Coordinates of C-alpha atoms in Angstrom, one line a residue:
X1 CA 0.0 0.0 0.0
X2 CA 1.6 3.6 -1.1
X3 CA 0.3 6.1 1.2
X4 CA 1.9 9.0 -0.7
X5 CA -0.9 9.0 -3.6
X6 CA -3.4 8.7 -0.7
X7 CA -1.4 11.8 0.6
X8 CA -1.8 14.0 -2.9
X9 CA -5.5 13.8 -2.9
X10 CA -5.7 14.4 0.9
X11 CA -3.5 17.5 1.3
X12 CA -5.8 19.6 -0.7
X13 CA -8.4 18.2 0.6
X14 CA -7.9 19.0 4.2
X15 CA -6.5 22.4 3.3
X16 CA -9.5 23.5 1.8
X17 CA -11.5 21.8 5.3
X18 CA -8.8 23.7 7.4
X19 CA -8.6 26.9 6.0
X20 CA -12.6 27.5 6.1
X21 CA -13.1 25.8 9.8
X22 CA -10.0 27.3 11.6
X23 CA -10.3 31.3 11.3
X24 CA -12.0 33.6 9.3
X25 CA -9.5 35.8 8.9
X26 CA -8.4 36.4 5.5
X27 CA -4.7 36.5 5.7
X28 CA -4.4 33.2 7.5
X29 CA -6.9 31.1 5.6
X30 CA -4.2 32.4 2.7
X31 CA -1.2 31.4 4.6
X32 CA -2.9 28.1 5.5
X33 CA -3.4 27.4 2.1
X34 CA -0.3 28.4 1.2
X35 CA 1.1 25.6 3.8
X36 CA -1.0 23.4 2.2
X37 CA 0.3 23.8 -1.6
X38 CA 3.5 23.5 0.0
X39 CA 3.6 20.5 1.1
X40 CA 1.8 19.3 -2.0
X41 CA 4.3 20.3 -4.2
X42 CA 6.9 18.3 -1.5
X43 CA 4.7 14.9 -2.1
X44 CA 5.0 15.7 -5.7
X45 CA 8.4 15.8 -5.9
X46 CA 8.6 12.3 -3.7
X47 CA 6.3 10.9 -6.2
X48 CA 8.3 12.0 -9.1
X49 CA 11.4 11.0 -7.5
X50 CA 9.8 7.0 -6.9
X51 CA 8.0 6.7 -10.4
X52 CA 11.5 8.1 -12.4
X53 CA 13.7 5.5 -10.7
X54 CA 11.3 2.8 -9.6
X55 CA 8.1 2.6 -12.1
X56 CA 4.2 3.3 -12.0
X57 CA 3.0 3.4 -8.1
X58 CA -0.1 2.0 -6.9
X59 CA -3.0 1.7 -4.3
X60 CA -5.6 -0.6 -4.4
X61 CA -8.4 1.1 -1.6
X62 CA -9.6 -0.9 1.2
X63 CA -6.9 -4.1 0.1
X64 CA -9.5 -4.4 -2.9
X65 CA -7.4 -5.9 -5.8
X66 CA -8.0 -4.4 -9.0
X67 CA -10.4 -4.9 -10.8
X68 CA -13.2 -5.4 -7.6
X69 CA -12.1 -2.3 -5.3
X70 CA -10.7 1.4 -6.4
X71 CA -7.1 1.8 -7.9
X72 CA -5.1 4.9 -7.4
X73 CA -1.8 5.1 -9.9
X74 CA 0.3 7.0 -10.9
X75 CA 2.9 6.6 -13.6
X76 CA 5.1 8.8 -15.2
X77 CA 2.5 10.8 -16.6
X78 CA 0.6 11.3 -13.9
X79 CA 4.0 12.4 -11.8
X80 CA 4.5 14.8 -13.7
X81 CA 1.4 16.8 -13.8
X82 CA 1.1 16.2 -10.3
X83 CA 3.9 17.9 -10.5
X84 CA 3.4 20.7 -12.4
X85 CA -0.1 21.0 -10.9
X86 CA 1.6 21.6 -7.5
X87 CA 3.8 24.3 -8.8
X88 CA 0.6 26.3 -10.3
X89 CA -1.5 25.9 -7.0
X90 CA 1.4 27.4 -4.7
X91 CA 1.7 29.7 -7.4
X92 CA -1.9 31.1 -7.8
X93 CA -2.6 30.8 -4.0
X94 CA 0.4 33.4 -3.6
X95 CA -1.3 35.4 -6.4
X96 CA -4.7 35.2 -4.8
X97 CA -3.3 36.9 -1.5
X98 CA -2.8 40.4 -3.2
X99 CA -5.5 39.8 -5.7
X100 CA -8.6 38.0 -3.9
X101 CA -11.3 40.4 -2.1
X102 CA -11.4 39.7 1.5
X103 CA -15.3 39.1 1.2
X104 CA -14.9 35.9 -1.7
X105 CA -12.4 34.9 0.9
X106 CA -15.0 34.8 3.4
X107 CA -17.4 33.3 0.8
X108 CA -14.5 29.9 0.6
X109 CA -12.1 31.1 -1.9
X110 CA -9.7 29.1 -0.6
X111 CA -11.8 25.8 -0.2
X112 CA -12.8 26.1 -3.3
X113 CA -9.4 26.9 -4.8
X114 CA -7.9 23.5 -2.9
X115 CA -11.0 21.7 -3.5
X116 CA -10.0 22.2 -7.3
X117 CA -6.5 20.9 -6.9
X118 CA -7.8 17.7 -5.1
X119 CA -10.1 16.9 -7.9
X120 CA -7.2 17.7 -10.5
X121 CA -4.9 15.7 -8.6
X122 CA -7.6 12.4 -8.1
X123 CA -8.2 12.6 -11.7
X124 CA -4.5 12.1 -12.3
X125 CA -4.3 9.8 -10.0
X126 CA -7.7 7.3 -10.5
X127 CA -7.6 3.8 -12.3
X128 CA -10.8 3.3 -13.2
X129 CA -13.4 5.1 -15.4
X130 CA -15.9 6.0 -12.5
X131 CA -13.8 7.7 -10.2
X132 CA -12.0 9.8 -12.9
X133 CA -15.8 10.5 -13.6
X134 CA -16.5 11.5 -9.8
X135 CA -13.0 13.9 -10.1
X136 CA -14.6 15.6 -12.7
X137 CA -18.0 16.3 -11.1
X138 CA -15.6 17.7 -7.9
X139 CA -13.8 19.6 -10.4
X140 CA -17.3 21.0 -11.7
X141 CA -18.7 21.9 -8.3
X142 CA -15.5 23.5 -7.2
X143 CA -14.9 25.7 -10.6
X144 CA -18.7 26.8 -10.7
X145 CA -18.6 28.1 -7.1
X146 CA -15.4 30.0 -8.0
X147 CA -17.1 31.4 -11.1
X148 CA -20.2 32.4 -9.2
X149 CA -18.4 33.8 -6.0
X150 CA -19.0 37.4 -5.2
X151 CA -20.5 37.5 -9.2
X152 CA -21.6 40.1 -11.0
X153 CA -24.1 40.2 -13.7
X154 CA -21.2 39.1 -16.2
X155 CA -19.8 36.7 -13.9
X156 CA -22.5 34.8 -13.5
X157 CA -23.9 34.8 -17.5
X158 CA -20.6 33.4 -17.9
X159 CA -21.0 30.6 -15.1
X160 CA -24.2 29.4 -16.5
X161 CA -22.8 28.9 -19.9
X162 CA -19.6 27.2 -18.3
X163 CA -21.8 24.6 -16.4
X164 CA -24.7 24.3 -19.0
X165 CA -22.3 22.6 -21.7
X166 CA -20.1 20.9 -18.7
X167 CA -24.0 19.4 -17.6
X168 CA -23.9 18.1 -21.1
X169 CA -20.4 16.5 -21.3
X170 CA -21.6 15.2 -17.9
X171 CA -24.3 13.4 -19.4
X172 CA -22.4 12.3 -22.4
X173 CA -19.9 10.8 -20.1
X174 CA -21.9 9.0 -17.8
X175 CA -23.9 7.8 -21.1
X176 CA -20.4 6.6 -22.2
X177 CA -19.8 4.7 -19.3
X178 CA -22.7 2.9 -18.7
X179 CA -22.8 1.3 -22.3
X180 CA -19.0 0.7 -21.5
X181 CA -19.6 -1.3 -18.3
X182 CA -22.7 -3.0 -20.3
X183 CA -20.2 -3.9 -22.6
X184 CA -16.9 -5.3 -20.3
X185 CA -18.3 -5.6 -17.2
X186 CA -15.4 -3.6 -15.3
X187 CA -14.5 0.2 -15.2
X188 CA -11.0 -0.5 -14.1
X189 CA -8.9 1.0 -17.0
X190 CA -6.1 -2.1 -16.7
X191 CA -8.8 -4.4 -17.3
X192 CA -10.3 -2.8 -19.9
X193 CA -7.0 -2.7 -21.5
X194 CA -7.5 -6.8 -22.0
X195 CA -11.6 -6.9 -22.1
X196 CA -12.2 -4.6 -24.9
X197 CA -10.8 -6.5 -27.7
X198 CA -12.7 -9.2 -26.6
X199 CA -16.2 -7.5 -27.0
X200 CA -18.2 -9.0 -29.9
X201 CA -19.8 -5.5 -30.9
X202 CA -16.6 -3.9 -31.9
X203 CA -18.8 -1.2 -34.1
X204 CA -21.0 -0.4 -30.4
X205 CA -17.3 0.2 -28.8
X206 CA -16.7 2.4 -31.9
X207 CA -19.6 4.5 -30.5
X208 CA -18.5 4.5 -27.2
X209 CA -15.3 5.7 -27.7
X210 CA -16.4 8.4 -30.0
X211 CA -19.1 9.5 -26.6
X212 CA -15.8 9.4 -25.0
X213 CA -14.4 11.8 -27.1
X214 CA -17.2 14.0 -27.6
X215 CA -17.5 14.2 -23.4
X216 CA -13.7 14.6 -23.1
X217 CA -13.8 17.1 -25.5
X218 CA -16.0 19.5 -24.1
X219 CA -13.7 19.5 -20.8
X220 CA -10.8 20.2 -23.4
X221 CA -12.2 23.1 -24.8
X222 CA -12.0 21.1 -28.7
X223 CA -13.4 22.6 -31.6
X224 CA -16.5 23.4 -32.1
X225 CA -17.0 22.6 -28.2
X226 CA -15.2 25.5 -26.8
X227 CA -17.5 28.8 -27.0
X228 CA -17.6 28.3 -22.8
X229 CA -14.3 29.0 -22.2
X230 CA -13.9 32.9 -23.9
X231 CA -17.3 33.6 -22.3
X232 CA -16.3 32.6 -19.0
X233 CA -12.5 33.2 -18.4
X234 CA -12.5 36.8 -19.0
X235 CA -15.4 37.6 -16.3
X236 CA -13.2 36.1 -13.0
X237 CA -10.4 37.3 -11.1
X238 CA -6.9 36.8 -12.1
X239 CA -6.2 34.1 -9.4
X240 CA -9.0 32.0 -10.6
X241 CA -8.8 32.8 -14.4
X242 CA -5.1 31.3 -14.0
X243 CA -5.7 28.3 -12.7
X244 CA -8.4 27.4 -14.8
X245 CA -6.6 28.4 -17.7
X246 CA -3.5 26.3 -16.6
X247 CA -5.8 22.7 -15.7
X248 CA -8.8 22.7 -16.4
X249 CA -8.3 22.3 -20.0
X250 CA -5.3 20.0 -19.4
X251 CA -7.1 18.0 -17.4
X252 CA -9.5 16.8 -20.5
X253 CA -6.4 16.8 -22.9
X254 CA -5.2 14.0 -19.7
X255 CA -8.4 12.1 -19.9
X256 CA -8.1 12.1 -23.7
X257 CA -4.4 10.7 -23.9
X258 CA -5.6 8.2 -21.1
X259 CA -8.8 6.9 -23.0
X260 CA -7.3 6.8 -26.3
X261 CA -4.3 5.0 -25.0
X262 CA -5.3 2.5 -22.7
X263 CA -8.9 1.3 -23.1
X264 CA -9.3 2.3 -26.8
X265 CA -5.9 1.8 -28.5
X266 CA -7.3 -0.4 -31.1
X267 CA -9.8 2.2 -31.8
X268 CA -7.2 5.5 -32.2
X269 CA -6.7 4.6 -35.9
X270 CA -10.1 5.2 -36.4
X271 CA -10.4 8.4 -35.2
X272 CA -6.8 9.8 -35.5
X273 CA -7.5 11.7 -38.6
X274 CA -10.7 13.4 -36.5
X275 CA -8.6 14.1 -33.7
X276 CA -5.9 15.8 -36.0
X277 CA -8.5 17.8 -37.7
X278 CA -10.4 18.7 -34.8
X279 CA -6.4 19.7 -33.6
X280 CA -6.0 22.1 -36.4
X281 CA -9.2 23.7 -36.3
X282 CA -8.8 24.0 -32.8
X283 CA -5.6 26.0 -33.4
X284 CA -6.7 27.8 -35.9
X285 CA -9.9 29.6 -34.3
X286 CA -7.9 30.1 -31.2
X287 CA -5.4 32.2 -33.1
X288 CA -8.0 34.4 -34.9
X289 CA -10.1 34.3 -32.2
X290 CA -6.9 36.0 -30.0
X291 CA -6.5 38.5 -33.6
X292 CA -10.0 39.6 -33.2
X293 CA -10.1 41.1 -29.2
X294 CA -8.3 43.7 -27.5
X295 CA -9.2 42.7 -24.0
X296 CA -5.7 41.1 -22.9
X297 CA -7.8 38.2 -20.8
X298 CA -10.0 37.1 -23.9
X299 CA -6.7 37.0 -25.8
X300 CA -5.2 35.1 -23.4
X301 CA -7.9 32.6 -23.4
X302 CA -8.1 32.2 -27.3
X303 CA -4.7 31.3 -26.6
X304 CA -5.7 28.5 -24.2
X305 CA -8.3 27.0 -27.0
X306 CA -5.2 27.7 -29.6
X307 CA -2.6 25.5 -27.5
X308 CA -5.2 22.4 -27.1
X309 CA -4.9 22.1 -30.8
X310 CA -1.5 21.4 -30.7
X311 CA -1.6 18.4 -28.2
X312 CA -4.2 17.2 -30.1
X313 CA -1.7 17.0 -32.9
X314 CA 0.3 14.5 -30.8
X315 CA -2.7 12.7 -29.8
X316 CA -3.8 11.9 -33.6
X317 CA -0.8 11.4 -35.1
X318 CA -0.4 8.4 -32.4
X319 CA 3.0 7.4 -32.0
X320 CA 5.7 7.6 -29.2
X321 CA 7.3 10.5 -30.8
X322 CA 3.9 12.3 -31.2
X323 CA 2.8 11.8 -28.2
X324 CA 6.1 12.7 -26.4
X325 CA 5.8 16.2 -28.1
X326 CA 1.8 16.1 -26.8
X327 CA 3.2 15.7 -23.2
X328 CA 6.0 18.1 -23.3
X329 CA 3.6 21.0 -24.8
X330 CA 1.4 20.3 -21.9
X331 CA 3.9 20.9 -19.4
X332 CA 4.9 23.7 -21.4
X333 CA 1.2 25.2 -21.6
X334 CA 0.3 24.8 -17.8
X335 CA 3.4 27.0 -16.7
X336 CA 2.8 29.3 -19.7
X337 CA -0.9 29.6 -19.4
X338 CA -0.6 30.4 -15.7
X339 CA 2.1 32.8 -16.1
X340 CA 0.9 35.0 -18.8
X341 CA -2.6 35.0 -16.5
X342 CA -0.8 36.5 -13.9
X343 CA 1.4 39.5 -16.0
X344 CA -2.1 40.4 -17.1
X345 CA -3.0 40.4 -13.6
X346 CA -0.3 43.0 -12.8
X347 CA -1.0 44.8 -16.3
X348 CA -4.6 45.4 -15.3
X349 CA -4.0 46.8 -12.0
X350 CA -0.7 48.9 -13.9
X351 CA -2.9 50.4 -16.4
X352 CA -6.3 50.4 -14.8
X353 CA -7.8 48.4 -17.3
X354 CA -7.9 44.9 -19.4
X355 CA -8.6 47.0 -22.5
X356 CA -5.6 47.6 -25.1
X357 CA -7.1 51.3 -26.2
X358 CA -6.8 52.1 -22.4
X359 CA -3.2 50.7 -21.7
X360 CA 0.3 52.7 -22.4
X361 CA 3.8 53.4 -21.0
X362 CA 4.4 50.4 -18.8
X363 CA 8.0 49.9 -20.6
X364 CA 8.9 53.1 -19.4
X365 CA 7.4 52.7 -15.9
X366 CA 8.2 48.9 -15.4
X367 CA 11.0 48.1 -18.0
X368 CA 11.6 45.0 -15.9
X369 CA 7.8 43.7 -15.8
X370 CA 7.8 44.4 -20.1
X371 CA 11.0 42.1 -19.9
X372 CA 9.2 39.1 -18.3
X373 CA 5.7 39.9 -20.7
X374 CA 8.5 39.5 -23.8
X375 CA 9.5 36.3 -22.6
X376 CA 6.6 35.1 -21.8
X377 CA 5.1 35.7 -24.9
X378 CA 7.8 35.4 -26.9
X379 CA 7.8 31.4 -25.0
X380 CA 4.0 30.9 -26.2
X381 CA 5.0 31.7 -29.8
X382 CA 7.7 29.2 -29.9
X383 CA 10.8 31.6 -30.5
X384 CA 14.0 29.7 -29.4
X385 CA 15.6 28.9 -27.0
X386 CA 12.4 29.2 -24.9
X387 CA 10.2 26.5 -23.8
X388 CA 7.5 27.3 -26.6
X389 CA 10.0 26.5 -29.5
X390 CA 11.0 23.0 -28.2
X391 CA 7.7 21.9 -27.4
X392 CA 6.5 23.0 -30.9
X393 CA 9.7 21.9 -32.8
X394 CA 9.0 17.9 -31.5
X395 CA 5.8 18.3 -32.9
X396 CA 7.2 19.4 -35.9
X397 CA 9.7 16.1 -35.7
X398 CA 6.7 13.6 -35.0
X399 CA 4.9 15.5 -38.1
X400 CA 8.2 15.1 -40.3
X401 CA 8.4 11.2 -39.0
X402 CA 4.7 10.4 -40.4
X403 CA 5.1 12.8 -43.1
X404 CA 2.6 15.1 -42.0
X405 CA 2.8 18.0 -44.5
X406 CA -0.2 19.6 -43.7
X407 CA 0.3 19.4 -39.8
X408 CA 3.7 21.2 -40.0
X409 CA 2.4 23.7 -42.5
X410 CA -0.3 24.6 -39.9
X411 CA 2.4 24.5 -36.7
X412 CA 4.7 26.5 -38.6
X413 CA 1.0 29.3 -39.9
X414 CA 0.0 29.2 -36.8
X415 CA 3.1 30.0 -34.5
X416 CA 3.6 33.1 -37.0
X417 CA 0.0 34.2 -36.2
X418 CA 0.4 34.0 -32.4
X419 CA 3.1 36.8 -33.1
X420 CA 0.4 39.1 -33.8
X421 CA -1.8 39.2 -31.0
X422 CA 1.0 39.1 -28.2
X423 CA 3.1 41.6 -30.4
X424 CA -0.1 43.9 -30.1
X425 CA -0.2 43.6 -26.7
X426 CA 3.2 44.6 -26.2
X427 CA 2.5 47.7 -28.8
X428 CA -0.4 48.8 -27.1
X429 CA 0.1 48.3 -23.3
X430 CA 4.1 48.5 -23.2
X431 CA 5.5 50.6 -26.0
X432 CA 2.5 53.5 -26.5
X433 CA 2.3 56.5 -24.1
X434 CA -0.5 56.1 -21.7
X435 CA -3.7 57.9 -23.1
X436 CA -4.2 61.4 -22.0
X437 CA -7.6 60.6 -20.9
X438 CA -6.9 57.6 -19.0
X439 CA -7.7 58.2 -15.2
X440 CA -4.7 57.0 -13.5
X441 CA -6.1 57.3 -9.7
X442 CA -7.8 53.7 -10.7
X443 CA -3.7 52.0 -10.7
X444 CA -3.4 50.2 -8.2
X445 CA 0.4 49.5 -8.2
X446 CA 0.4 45.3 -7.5
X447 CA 1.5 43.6 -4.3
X448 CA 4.8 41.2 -3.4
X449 CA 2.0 38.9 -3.7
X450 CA 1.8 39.3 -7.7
X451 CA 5.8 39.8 -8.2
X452 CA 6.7 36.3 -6.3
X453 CA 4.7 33.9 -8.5
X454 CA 5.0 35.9 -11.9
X455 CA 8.9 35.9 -11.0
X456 CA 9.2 32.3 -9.6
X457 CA 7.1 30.7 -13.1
X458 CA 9.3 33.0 -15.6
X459 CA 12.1 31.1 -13.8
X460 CA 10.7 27.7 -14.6
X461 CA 9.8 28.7 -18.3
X462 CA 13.2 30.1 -18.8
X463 CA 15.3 27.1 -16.9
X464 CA 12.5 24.9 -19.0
X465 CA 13.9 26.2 -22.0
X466 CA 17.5 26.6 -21.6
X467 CA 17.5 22.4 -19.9
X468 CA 14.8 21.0 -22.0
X469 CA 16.5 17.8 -21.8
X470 CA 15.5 16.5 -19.0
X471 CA 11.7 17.0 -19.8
X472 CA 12.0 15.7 -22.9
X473 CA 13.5 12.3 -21.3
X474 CA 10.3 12.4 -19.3
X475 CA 8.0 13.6 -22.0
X476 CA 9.5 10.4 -23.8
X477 CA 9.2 8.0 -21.1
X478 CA 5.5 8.9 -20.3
X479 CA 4.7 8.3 -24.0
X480 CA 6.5 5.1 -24.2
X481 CA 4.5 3.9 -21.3
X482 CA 1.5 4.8 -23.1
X483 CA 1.7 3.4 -26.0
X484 CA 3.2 0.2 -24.5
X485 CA 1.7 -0.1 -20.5
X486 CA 3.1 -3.1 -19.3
X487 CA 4.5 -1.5 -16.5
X488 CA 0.9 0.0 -15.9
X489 CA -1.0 -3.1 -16.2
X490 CA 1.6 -5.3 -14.1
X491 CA 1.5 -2.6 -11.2
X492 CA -2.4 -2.4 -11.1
X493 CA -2.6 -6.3 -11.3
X494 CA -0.4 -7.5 -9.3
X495 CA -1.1 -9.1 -5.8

């Protein structure tokens, strides 16, 4: 039995009890969630440590073996956005100190916020269909009362679009999984993994695993199932527009690579052309979508929709390489995602506004802070040696490798067109004066609270890219256990 996974889910967890039960100050509910991401990110690192030199981890609940009682695992996949999950929720509950009202605070901010991170991390972390399903539905309830705290008109027009089509993919899901269990008998993905084949209807698993990606979808923000995400994230405050930017998305993209992987890998020939032209679609809108707004957060968020078309890229084209690419852009697109969340964060309170017509002159007020947007930005477009260009340039390679002309051709259009929106953003917000009519007694000049995260991420991004190597060892490990999990099925099975 491996406590430690039971440990990842918990920590969260209990912060989020803690923080609400113990005081209702503001400041220490903050610190005590702060605490709690801490030592997250510490059982992160142990679990990456143990899965790098020792293999997938595993814990069947209650001594139940697999497939009769609930598996937690966690291979080198799952390590690795646990990972990178932990570094975004210390990051964002800093942020949220200096950026969170005191009365959504009082409302549960922080349970919510860790109540989040727990259902990102079980989702990881689950071995069977049903649970990943019940992560989900916590990862729902939590989002929804972060869109909907303290809510304005706006807010909350944007919450019920966000949980009307995430009701849907809901439904679809479930739908999915009852047929499934019809089908096999079992939810347990390792024993899927050998009972699928064996079903007689192979054309009703063919329908199944195209509910699956219709209800995975939706949570990814896919084409044409992402209009919720533009209408909600630019309605919220920065702490919780980052983080959902950062997971949420990812977390579908996970449950994606998972299904398509392990239960249906017979299946992903079938589909692999849909998934790749869902993939370019997806990053096509996103980029014109970004080209079309000038409010920084609803070009941010095109931007999210924009980078799930890329892993989708390594998801349909199928193999180890692809898939390696898929991972490491992932990785890549949490720390990004959450980062550039946060500089608009600061560039909001800066220039009093999200707007670009109402921005100016913060290179000559904060040269420093317009360094850190350039990387950044420069990191999401792919230019080297930052993190964006690696991750993008191993998509490239897995597109050379199948001989994937049209997939490079839209990599290489689309990169070029993400220069256009971020460039504007640096034209209008940076390098402009400030306009005359702009009522500066509405800057609010940001807290430690912004500078620590914004500066610790831009660290990671930069070492990210300067060192890829290491990640891409990983990135290429994870996929090989995808595409071949022995290692997976032997830890879930055995006695």
């Amino acid at each position: 039995m491996n406590g430690l996974l039971i440990a990842c889910i918990l920590t969260p967890m209990l912060t989020a009890v803690v923080s609400f039960i113990l005081t209702s100050n503001a400041k220490a509910r903050g610190a005590i969630s702060i605490a709690g991401s801490i030592l997250l990110l510490f059982l992160a690192t142990i679990l990456l440590y143990q899965v790098v030199n020792g293999g997938p981890v595993s814990n069947q609940m209650g001594g139940w073996q697999a497939p009769m009682g609930i598996t937690l695992i966690a291979d080198m996949l799952s390590a690795m956005l646990i990972m990178v999950t932990a570094i975004v929720a210390l990051s964002v509950n800093i942020y949220a100190m200096g950026d969170v009202s005191e009365d959504r605070v009082a409302g549960g901010f922080f349970t919510f916020l860790n109540m989040l991170i727990a259902g990102v991390v079980g989702a990881f972390l689950t071995g069977d269909l049903f649970n990943l399903y019940v992560w989900f539905e916590v990862m729902l309830i939590s989002s929804f009362a972060l869109l909907v705290l303290g809510g304005n008109k706006v807010q909350l027009d944007g919450a019920v679009k966000y949980v009307a089509i995430n009701l849907v993919s809901t439904v679809l899901l479930l739908t999915a999984i009852g047929l499934l269990y019809g089908l096999t008998g079992t939810l347990n993905m390792a024993d899927l993994y050998l009972r699928v084949p064996l079903v007689e209807s192979q054309g009703l698993v063919g329908v199944v695993s195209v509910l699956f990606l219709v209800a995975f979808g939706i949570k990814a923000a896919v084409f044409p199932l992402y209009f919720w995400l533009p209408a909600s994230y630019h309605t919220l405050p920065i702490s919780v527009t980052a983080v959902f930017a950062a997971l949420m998305t990812k977390v579908g993209i996970y449950a994606l690579m998972r299904t398509f992987t392990l239960i249906f890998p017979g299946e992903h020939e079938m589909i692999n052309t849909t998934l790749i032209c869902f993939g370019v679609i997806t990053m096509v809108l996103g980029v014109f979508g970004a080209i079309t707004h000038s409010d920084v957060r609803r070009i941010l968020a095109f931007h999210v929709i924009g980078s799930i078309g890329f892993m989708l890229l390594g998801l349909g084209l199928g193999s180890a390489l692809a898939m390696g690419s898929a991972i490491f852009y992932m990785m890549h697109g949490i720390l990004i995602m959450a980062l550039l969340f946060m500089i608009a964060g600061i560039i909001g309170k800066l220039g009093g506004s999200f707007e670009l017509a109402r921005l100016g002159g913060l290179y000559q007020e904060r040269p420093g802070f317009a360094i850190l947007f350039l990387l950044a930005a420069l990191s999401l477009i792919g230019i080297p040696p930052l993190s964006g260009f690696w991750a993008k340039l191993l998509i490239i390679e897995a597109g050379l490798h199948h001989d994937a002309t049209v997939v490079i051709t839209f990599v290489i259009l689309v990169s070029l067109l993400t220069f256009v929106p971020l460039i504007r953003i640096w034209s209008e917000a940076f390098w402009k004066q400030r306009p005359m009519d702009v009522d500066v007694s509405s800057v609010t000049p940001p807290s430690m609270y912004a500078w620590v995260p914004v500066l610790g991420l831009s660290a990671i991004v930069l070492l990210m890219g300067l060192l890829p190597s290491k990640i891409i060892e990983l990135s290429d490990t994870a996929a090989q256990s995808l595409i071949k999990p022995d290692a997976y099925l032997n830890e879930v099975q055995k006695k």
